[in-house]
mmCIF file of C-alpha atoms and ligand atoms in Angstrom:
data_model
loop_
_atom_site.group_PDB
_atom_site.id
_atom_site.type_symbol
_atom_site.label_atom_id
_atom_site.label_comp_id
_atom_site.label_asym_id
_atom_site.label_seq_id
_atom_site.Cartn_x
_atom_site.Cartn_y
_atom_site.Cartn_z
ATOM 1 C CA UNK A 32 29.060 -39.355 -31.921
ATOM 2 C CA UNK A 33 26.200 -38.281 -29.579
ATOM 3 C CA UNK A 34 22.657 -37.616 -29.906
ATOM 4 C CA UNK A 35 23.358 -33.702 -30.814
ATOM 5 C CA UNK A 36 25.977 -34.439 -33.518
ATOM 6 C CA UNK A 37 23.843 -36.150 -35.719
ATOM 7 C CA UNK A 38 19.808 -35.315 -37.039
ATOM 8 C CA UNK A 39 17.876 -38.465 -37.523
ATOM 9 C CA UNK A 40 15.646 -38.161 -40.576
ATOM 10 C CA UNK A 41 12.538 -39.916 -41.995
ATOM 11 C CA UNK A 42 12.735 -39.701 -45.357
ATOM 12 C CA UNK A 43 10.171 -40.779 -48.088
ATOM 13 C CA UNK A 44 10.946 -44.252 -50.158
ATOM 14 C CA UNK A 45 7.882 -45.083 -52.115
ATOM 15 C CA UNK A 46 4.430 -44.194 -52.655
ATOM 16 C CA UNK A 47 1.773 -45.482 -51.301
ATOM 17 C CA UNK A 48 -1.102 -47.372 -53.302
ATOM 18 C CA UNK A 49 -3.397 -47.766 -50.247
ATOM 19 C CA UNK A 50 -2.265 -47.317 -46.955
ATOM 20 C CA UNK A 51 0.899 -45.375 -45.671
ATOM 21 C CA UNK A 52 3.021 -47.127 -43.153
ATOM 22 C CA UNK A 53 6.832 -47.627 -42.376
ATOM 23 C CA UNK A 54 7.457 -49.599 -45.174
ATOM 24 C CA UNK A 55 6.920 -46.657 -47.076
ATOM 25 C CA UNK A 56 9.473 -44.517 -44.653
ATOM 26 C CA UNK A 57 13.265 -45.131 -43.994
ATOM 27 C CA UNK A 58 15.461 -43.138 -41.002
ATOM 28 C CA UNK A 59 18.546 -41.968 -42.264
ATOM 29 C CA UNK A 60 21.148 -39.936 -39.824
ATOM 30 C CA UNK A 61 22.841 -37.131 -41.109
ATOM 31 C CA UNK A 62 25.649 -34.582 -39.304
ATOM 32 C CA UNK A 63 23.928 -31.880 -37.551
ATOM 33 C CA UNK A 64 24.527 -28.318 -39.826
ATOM 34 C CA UNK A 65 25.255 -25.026 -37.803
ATOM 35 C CA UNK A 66 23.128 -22.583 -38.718
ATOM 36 C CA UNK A 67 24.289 -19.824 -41.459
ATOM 37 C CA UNK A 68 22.847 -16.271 -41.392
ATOM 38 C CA UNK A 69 19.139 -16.253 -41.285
ATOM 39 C CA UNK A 70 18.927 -19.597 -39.749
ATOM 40 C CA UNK A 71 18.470 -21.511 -37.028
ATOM 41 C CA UNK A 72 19.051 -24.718 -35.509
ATOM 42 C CA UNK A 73 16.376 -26.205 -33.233
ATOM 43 C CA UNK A 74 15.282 -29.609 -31.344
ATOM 44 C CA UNK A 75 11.949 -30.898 -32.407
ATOM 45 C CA UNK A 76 9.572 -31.303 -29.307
ATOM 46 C CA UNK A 77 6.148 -31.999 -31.063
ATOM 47 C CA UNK A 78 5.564 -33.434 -34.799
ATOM 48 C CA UNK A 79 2.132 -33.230 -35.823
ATOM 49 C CA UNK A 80 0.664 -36.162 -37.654
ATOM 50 C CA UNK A 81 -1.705 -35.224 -40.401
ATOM 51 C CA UNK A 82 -4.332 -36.732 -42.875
ATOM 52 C CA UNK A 83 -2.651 -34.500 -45.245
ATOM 53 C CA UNK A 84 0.149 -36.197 -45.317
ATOM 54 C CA UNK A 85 -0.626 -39.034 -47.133
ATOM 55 C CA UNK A 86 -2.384 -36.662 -50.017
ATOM 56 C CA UNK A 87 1.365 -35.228 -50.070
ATOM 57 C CA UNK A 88 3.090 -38.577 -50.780
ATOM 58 C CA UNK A 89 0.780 -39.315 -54.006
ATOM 59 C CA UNK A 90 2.019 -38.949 -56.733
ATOM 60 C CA UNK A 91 -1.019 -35.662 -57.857
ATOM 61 C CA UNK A 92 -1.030 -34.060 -54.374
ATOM 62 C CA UNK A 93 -3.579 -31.377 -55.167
ATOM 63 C CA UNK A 94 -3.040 -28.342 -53.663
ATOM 64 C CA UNK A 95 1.190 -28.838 -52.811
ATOM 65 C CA UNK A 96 3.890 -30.138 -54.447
ATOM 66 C CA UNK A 97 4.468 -33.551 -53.524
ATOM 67 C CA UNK A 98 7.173 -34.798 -51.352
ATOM 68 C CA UNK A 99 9.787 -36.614 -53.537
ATOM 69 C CA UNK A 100 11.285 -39.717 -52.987
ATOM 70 C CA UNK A 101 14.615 -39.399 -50.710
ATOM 71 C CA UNK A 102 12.866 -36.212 -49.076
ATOM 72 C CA UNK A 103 12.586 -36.012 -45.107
ATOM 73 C CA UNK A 104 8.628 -36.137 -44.593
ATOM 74 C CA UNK A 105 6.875 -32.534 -44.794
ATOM 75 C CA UNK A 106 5.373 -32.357 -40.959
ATOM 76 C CA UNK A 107 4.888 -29.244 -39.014
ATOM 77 C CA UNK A 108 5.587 -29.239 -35.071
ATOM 78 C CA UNK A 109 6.910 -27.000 -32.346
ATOM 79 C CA UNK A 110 10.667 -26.874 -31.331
ATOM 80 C CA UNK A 111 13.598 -25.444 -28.994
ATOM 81 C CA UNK A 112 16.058 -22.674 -30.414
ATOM 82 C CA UNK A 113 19.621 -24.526 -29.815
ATOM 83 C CA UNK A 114 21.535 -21.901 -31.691
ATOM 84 C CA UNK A 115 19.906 -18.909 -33.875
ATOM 85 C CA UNK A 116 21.442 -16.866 -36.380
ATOM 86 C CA UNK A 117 17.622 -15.103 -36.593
ATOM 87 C CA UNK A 118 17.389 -11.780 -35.157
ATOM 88 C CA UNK A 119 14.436 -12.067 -32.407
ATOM 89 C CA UNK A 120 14.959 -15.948 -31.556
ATOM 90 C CA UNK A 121 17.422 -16.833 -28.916
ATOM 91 C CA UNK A 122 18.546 -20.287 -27.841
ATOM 92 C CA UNK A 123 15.681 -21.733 -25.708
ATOM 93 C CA UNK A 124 12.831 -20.112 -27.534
ATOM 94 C CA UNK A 125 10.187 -22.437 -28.723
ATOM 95 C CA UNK A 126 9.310 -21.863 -32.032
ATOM 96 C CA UNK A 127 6.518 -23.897 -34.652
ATOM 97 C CA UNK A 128 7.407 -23.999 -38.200
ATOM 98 C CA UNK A 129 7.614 -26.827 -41.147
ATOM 99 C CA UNK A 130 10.149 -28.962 -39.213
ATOM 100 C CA UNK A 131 9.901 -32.042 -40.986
ATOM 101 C CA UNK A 132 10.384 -35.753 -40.083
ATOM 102 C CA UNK A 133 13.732 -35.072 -38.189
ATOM 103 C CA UNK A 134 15.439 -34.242 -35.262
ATOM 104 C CA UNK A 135 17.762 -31.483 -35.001
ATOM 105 C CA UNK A 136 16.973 -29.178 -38.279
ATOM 106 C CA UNK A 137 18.197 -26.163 -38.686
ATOM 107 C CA UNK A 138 16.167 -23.938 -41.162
ATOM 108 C CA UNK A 139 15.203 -20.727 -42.375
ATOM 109 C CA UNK A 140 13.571 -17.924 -40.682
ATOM 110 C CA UNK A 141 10.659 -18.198 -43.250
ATOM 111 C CA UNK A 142 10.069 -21.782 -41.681
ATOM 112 C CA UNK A 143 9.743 -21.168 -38.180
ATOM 113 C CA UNK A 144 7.831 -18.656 -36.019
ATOM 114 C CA UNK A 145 8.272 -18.072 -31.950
ATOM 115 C CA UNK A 146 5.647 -19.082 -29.876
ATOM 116 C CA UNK A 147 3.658 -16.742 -27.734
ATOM 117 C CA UNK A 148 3.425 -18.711 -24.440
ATOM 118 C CA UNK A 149 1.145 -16.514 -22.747
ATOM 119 C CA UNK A 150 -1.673 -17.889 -25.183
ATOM 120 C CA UNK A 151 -0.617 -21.778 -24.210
ATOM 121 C CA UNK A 152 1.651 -24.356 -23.342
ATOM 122 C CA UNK A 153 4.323 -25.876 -26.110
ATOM 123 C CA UNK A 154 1.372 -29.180 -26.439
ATOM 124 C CA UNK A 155 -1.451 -26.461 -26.382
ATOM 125 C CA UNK A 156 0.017 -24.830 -29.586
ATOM 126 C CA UNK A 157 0.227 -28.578 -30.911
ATOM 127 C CA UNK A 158 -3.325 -29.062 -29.612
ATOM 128 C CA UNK A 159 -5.907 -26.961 -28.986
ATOM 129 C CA UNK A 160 -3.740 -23.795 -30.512
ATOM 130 C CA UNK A 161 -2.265 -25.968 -33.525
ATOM 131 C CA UNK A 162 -3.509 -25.834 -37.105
ATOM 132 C CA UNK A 163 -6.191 -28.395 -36.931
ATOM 133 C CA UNK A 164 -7.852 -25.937 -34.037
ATOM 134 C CA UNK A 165 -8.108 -23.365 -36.136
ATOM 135 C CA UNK A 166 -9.471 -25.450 -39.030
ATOM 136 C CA UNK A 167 -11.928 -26.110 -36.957
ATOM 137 C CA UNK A 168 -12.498 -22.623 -36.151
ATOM 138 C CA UNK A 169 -12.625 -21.293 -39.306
ATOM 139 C CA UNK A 170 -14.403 -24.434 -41.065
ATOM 140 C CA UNK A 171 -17.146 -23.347 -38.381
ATOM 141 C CA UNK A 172 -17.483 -19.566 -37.967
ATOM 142 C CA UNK A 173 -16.225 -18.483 -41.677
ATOM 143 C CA UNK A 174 -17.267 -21.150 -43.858
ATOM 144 C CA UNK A 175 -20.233 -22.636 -41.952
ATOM 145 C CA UNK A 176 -21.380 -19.203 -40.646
ATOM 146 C CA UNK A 177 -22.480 -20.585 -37.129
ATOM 147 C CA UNK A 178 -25.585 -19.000 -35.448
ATOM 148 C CA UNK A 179 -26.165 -19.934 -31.747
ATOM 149 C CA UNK A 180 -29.438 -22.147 -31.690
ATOM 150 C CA UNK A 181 -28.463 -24.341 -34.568
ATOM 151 C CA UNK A 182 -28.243 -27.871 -35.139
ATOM 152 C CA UNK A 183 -24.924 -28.845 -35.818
ATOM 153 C CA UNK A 184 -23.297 -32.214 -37.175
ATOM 154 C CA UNK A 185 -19.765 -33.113 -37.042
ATOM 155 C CA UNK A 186 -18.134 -36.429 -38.493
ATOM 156 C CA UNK A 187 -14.644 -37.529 -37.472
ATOM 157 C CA UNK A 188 -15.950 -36.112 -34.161
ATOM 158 C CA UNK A 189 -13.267 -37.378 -31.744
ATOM 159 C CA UNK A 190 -10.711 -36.575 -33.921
ATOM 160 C CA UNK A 191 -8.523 -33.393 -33.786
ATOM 161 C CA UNK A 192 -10.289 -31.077 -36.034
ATOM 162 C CA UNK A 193 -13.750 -32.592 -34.507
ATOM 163 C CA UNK A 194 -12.812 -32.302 -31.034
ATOM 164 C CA UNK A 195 -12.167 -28.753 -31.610
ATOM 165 C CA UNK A 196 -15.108 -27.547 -33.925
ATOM 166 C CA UNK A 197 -17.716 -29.610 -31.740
ATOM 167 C CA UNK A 198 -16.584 -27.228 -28.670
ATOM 168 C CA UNK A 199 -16.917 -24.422 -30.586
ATOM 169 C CA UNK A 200 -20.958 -25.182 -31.756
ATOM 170 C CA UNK A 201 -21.586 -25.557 -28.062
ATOM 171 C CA UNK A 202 -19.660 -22.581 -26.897
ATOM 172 C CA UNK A 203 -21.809 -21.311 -30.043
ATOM 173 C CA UNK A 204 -25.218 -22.699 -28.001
ATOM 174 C CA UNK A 205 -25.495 -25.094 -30.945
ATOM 175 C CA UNK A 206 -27.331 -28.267 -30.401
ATOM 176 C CA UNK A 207 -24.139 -30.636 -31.525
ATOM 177 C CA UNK A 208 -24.515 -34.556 -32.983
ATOM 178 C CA UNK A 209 -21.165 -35.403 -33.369
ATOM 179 C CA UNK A 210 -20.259 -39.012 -35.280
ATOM 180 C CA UNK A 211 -17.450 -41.103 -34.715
ATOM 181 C CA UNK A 212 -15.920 -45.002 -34.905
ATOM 182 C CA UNK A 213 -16.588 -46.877 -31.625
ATOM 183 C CA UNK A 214 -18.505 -46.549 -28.347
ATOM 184 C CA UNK A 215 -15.232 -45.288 -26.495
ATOM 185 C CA UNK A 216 -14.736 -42.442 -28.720
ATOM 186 C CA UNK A 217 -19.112 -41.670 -28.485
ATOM 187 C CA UNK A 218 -18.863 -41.509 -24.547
ATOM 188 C CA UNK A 219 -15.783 -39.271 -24.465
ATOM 189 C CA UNK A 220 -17.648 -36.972 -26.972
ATOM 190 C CA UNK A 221 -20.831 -37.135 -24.748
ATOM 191 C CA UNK A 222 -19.321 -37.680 -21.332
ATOM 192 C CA UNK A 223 -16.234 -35.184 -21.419
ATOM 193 C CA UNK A 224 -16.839 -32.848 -24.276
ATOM 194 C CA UNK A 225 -20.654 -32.361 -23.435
ATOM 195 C CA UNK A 226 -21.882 -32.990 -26.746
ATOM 196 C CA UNK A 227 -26.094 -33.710 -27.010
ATOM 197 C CA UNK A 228 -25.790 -37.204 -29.107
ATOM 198 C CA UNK A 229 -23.371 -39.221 -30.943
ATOM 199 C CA UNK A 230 -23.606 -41.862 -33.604
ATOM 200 C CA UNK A 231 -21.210 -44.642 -33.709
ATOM 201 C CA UNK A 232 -20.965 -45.176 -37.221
ATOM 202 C CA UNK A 233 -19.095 -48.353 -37.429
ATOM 203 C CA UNK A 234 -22.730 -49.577 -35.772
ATOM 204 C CA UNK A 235 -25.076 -47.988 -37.578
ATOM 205 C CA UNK A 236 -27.170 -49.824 -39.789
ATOM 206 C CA UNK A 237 -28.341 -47.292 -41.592
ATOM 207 C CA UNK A 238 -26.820 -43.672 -40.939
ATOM 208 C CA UNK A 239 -29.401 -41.774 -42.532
ATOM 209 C CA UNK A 240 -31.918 -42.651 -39.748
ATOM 210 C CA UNK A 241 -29.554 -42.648 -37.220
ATOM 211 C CA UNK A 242 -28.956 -39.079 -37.614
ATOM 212 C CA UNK A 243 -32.763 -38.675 -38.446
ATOM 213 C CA UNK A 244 -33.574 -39.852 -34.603
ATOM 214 C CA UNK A 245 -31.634 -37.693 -33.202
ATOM 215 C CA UNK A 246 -31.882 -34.134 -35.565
ATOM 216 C CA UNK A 247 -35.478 -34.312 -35.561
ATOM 217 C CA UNK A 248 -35.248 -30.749 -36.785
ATOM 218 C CA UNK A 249 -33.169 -31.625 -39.272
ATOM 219 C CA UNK A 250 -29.234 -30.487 -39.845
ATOM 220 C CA UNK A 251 -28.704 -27.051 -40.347
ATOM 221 C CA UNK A 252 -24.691 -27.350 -40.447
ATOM 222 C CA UNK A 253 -22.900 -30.644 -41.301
ATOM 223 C CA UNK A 254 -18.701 -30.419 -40.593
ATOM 224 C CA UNK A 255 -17.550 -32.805 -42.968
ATOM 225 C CA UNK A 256 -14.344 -34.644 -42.168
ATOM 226 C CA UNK A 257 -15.069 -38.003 -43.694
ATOM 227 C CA UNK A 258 -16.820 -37.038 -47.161
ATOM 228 C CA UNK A 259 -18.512 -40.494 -48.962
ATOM 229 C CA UNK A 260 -21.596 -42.368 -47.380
ATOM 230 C CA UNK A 261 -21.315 -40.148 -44.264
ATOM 231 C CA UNK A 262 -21.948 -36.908 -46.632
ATOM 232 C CA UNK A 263 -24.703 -38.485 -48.663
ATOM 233 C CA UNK A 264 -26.559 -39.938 -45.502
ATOM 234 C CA UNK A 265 -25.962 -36.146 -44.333
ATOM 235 C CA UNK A 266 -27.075 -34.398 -46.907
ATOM 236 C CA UNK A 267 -30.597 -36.630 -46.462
ATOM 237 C CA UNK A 268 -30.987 -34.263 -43.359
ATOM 238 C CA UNK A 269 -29.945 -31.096 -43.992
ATOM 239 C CA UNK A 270 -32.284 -28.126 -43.487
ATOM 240 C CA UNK A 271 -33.120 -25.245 -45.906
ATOM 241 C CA UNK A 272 -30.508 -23.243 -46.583
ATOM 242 C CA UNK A 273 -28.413 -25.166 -44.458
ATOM 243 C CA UNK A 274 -24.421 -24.958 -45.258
ATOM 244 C CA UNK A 275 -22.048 -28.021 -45.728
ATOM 245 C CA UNK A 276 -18.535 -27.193 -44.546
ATOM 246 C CA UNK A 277 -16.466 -29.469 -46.586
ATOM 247 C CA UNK A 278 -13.173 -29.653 -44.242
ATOM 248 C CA UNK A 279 -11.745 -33.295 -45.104
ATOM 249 C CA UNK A 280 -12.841 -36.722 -47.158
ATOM 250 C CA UNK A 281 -10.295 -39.159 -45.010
ATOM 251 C CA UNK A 282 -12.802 -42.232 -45.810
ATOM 252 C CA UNK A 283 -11.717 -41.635 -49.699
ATOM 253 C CA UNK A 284 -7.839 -40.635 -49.051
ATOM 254 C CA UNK A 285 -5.834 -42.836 -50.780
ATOM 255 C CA UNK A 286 -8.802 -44.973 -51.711
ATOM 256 C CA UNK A 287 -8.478 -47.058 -55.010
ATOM 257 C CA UNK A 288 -12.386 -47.133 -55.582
ATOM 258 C CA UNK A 289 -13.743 -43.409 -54.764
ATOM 259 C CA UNK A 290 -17.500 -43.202 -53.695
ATOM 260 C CA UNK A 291 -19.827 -41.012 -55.700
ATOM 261 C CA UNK A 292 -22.214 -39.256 -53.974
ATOM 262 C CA UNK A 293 -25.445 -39.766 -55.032
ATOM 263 C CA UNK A 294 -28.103 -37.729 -53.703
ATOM 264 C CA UNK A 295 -26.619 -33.661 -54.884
ATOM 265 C CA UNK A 296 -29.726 -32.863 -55.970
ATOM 266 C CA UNK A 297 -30.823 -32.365 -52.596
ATOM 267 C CA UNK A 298 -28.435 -28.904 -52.226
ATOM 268 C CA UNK A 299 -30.092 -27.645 -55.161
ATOM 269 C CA UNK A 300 -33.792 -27.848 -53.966
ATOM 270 C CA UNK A 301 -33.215 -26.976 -50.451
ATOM 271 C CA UNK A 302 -30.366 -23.694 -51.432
ATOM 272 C CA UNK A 303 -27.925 -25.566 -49.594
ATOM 273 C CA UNK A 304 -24.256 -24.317 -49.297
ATOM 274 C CA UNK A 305 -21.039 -26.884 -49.842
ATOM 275 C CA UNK A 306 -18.039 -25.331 -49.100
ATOM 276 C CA UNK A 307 -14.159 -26.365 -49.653
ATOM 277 C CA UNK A 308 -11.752 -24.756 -47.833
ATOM 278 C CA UNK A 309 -7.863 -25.109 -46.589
ATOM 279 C CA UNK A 310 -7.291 -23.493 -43.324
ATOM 280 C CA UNK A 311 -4.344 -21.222 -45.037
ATOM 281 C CA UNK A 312 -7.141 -19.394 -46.993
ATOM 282 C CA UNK A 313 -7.225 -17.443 -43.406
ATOM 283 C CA UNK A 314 -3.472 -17.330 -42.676
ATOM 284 C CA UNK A 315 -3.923 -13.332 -41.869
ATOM 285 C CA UNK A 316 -6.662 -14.073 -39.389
ATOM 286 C CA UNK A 317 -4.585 -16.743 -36.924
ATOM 287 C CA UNK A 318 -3.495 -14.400 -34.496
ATOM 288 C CA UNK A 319 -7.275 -13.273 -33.920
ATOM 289 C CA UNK A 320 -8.458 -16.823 -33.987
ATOM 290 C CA UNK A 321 -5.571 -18.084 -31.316
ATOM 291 C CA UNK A 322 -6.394 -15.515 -29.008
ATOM 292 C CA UNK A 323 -10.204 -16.299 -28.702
ATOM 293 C CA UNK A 324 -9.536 -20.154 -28.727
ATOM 294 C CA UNK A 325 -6.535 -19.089 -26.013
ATOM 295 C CA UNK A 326 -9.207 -17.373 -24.094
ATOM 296 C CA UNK A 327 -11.765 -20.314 -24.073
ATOM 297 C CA UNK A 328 -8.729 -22.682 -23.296
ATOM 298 C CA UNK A 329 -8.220 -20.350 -20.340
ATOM 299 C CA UNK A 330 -11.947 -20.203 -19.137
ATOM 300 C CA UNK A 331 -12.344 -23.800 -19.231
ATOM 301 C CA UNK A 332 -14.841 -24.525 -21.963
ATOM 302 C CA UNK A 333 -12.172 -25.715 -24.660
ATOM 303 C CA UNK A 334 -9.970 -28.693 -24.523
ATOM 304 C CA UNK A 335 -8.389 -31.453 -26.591
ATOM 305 C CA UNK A 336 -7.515 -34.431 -26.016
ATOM 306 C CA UNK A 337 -3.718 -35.041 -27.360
ATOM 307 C CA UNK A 338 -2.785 -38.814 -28.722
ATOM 308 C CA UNK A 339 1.228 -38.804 -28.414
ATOM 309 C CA UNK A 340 3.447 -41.686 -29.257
ATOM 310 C CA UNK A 341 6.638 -41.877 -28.240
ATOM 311 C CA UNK A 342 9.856 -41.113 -30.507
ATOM 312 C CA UNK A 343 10.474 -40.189 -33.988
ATOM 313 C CA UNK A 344 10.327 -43.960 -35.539
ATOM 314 C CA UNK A 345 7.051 -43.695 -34.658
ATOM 315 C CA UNK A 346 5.705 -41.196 -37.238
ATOM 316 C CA UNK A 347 5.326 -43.514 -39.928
ATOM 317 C CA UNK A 348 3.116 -45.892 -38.121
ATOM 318 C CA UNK A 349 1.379 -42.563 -36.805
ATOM 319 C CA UNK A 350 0.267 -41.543 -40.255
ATOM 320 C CA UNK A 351 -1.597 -45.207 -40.758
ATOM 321 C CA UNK A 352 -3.239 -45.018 -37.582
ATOM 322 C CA UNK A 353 -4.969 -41.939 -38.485
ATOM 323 C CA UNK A 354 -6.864 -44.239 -41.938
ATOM 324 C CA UNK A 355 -7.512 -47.212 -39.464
ATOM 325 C CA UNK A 356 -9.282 -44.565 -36.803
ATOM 326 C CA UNK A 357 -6.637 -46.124 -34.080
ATOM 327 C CA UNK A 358 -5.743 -42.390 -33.264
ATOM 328 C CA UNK A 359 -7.975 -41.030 -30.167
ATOM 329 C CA UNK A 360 -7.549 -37.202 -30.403
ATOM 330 C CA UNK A 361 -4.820 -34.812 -31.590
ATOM 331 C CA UNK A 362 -1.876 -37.231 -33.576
ATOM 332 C CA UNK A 363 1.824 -36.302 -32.555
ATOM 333 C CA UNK A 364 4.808 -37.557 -32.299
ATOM 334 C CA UNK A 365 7.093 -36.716 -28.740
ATOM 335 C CA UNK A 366 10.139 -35.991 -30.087
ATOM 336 C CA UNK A 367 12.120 -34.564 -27.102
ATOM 337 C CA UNK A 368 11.364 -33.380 -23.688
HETATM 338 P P1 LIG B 626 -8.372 -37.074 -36.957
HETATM 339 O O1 LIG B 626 -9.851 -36.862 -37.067
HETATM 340 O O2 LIG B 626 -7.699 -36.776 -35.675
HETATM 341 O O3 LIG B 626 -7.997 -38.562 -37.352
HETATM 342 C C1 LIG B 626 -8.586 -39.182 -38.439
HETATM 343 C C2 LIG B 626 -9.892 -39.894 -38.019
HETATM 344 O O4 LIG B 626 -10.653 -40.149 -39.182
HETATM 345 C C3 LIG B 626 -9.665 -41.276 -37.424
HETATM 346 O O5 LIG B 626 -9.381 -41.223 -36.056
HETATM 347 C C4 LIG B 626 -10.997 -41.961 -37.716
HETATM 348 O O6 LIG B 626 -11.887 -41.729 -36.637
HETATM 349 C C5 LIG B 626 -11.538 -41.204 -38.924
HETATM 350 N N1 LIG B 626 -11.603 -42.079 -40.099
HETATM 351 C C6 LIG B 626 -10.592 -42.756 -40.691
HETATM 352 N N2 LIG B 626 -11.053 -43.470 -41.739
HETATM 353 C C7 LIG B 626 -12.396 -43.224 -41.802
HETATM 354 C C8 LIG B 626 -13.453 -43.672 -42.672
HETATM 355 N N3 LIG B 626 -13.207 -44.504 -43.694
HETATM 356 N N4 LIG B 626 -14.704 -43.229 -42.435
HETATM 357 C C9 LIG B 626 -14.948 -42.388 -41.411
HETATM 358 N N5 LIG B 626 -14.012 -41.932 -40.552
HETATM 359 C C10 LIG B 626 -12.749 -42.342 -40.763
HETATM 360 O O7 LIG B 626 -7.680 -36.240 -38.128
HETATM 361 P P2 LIG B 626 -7.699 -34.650 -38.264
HETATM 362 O O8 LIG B 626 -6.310 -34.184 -38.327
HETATM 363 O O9 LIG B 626 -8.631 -34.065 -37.276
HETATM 364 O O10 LIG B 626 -8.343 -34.453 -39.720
HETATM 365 C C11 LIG B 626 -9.747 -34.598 -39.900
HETATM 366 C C12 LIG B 626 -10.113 -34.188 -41.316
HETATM 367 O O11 LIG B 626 -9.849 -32.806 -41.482
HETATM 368 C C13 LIG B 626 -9.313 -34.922 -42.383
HETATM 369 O O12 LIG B 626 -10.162 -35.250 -43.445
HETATM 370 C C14 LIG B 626 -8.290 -33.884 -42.811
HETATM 371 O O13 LIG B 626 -7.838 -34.099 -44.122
HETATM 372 C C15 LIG B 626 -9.101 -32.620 -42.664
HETATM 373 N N6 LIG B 626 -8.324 -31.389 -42.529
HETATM 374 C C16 LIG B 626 -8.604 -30.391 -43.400
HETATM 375 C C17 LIG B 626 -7.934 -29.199 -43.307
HETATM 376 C C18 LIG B 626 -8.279 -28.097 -44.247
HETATM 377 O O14 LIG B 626 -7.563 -27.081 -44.278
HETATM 378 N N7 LIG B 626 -9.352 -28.228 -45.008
HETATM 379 C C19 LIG B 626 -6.928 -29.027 -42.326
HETATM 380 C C20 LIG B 626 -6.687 -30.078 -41.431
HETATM 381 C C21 LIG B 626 -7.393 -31.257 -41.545
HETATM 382 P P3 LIG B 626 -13.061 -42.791 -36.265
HETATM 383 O O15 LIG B 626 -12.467 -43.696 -35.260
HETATM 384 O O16 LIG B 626 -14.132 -41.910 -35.743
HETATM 385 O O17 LIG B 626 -13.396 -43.506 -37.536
#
């Protein structure tokens, strides 16, 4: 057998009560499947590695089905046409789509869509073109309605929806604070991605005043990626009418104790704005939002740093890295060259 007879899988074993890992995960190799009409069968380059994921292994999900036991992983990534029964895709193509944990699928035209490489590279459209760019860029523009001048905090800064929606505040003009675990992460966001002030919150004694001493104006947009103590210690210094963006909680994925936040009262006096969203809410707007990120990719003002490990087994160690903040930018998994 060689490498292109068989897919290797990562299929799902058991839940998770905490944190996910590989014991949770177990590779399984099954014969490669032509494609039928309507399908194709394509190489996975790029698996993206995603706090969602571990919200789609629990048992209550939320807002998908759950992945059962003995399925590959959900993941989505960017791939090489091998052979296409898909009118428009030929063999060599690159393509994004839900390919899952696994090698070689072949899938459904619904699954997959080619990729324009005059916006970007294959690792751009996993990076600074992939889906947790343009959370970012909708979390900011739609939901948190950003005005150039504004004072804008970001949590899970150096992270991949951080990276991204901290550029976009100072492409914006924004004044941008952005918070995140460790000094090495701070002086990348300060040093490299030009933001004003960061806050390393693993060394804060007390978070409220650290972001006090440095929005001494106050916060008139917080991009929440972390939810618990971070949001509460926020929403201590939000401005009038200022908007919360509420993108991600990863400090209470998966956690057995959840942290109520105590201070809400705040919103109400001061007409503040907190906002849920999921980036598909603006599926019919991607092709507008790709091409301006494309452009400031292009112009030099956007970037983001990728974190790729090496291989397929890796994936399931991927997805605990992203809970112990060991991830430093954009998650994937290098699949194939
Ligand atoms: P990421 O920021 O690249 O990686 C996760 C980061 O979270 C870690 O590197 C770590 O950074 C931080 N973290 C982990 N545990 C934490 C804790 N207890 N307290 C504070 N920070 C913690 O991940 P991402 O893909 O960009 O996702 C960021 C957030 O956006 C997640 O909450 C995700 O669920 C959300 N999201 C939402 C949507 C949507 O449609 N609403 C779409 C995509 C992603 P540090 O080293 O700084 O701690």
């Amino acid at each position: 057998m060689t490498q292109l007879d068989y897919n290797r899988q990562i299929l799902l074993r058991a839940r998770p009560d905490g944190l996910a890992g590989p014991e949770h995960f177990e590779e399984f190799l099954t014969p490669v499947r032509p494609p039928g009409a309507g399908e194709a069968l394509v190489e996975s380059m790029y698996l993206s590695i995603d706090p969602a994921m571990r919200t789609w292994i629990a048992e209550k999900p939320g807002y998908v089905p759950a992945v059962s036991i003995g399925s590959v992983m959900r993941a989505g990534g960017v791939a090489r046409v091998l052979q296409s029964k898909i009118s428009g895709l030929e063999p060599g193509d690159l393509v994004q789509g839900r390919l899952g944990w696994q090698t070689l699928p072949t899938l459904p035209a619904i699954a997959l869509q080619k990729l324009d490489l005059s916006l970007g590279t294959a690792e751009d459209w996993i990076g600074p073109l992939g889906t947790s760019a343009l959370t970012a860029y909708f979390g900011m523009k739609s939901v948190g309605e950003l005005q150039p001048g504004s004072t804008v905090l970001v949590s899970g800064a150096a992270g991949a929806v951080g990276q991204i929606a901290s550029q976009i505040a100072k492409i914006m003009h924004c004044r941008v604070i952005g918070i995140a675990g460790g000094a090495a992460k701070c002086a990348f966001l300060r040093e490299r991605i030009g933001l004003d002030h960061t806050i390393d919150y693993k060394a804060s004694k007390d978070l409220i005043s650290s972001i006090a001493n440095v929005a001494k104006m106050g916060v008139d947009i917080y991009f929440d990626n972390v939810g618990g103590p971070t949001l509460e210690a926020a929403l201590e210094n939000m401005n009038h009418a200022g908007r919360v963006v509420l993108c991600g909680r990863i400090s209470q994925t998966g956690s057995a104790a959840p942290y109520g936040i105590k201070n809400l009262g705040i919103a109400i006096g001061k007409r503040i704005k907190l906002q849920g969203f999921i980036v598909s809410d603006f599926h019919d707007q991607y092709p507008h939002a790709r091409a301006w990120l494309a452009g400031e990719i292009k112009a030099g003002r956007l970037q983001q740093r990728l974190h790729l490990l090496d291989g397929l087994e890796k994936a399931p160690e991927g997805l605990r890295m992203l809970f112990t903040g060991d991830n430093f930018g954009k998650l994937a998994v290098k699949v194939s060259h």
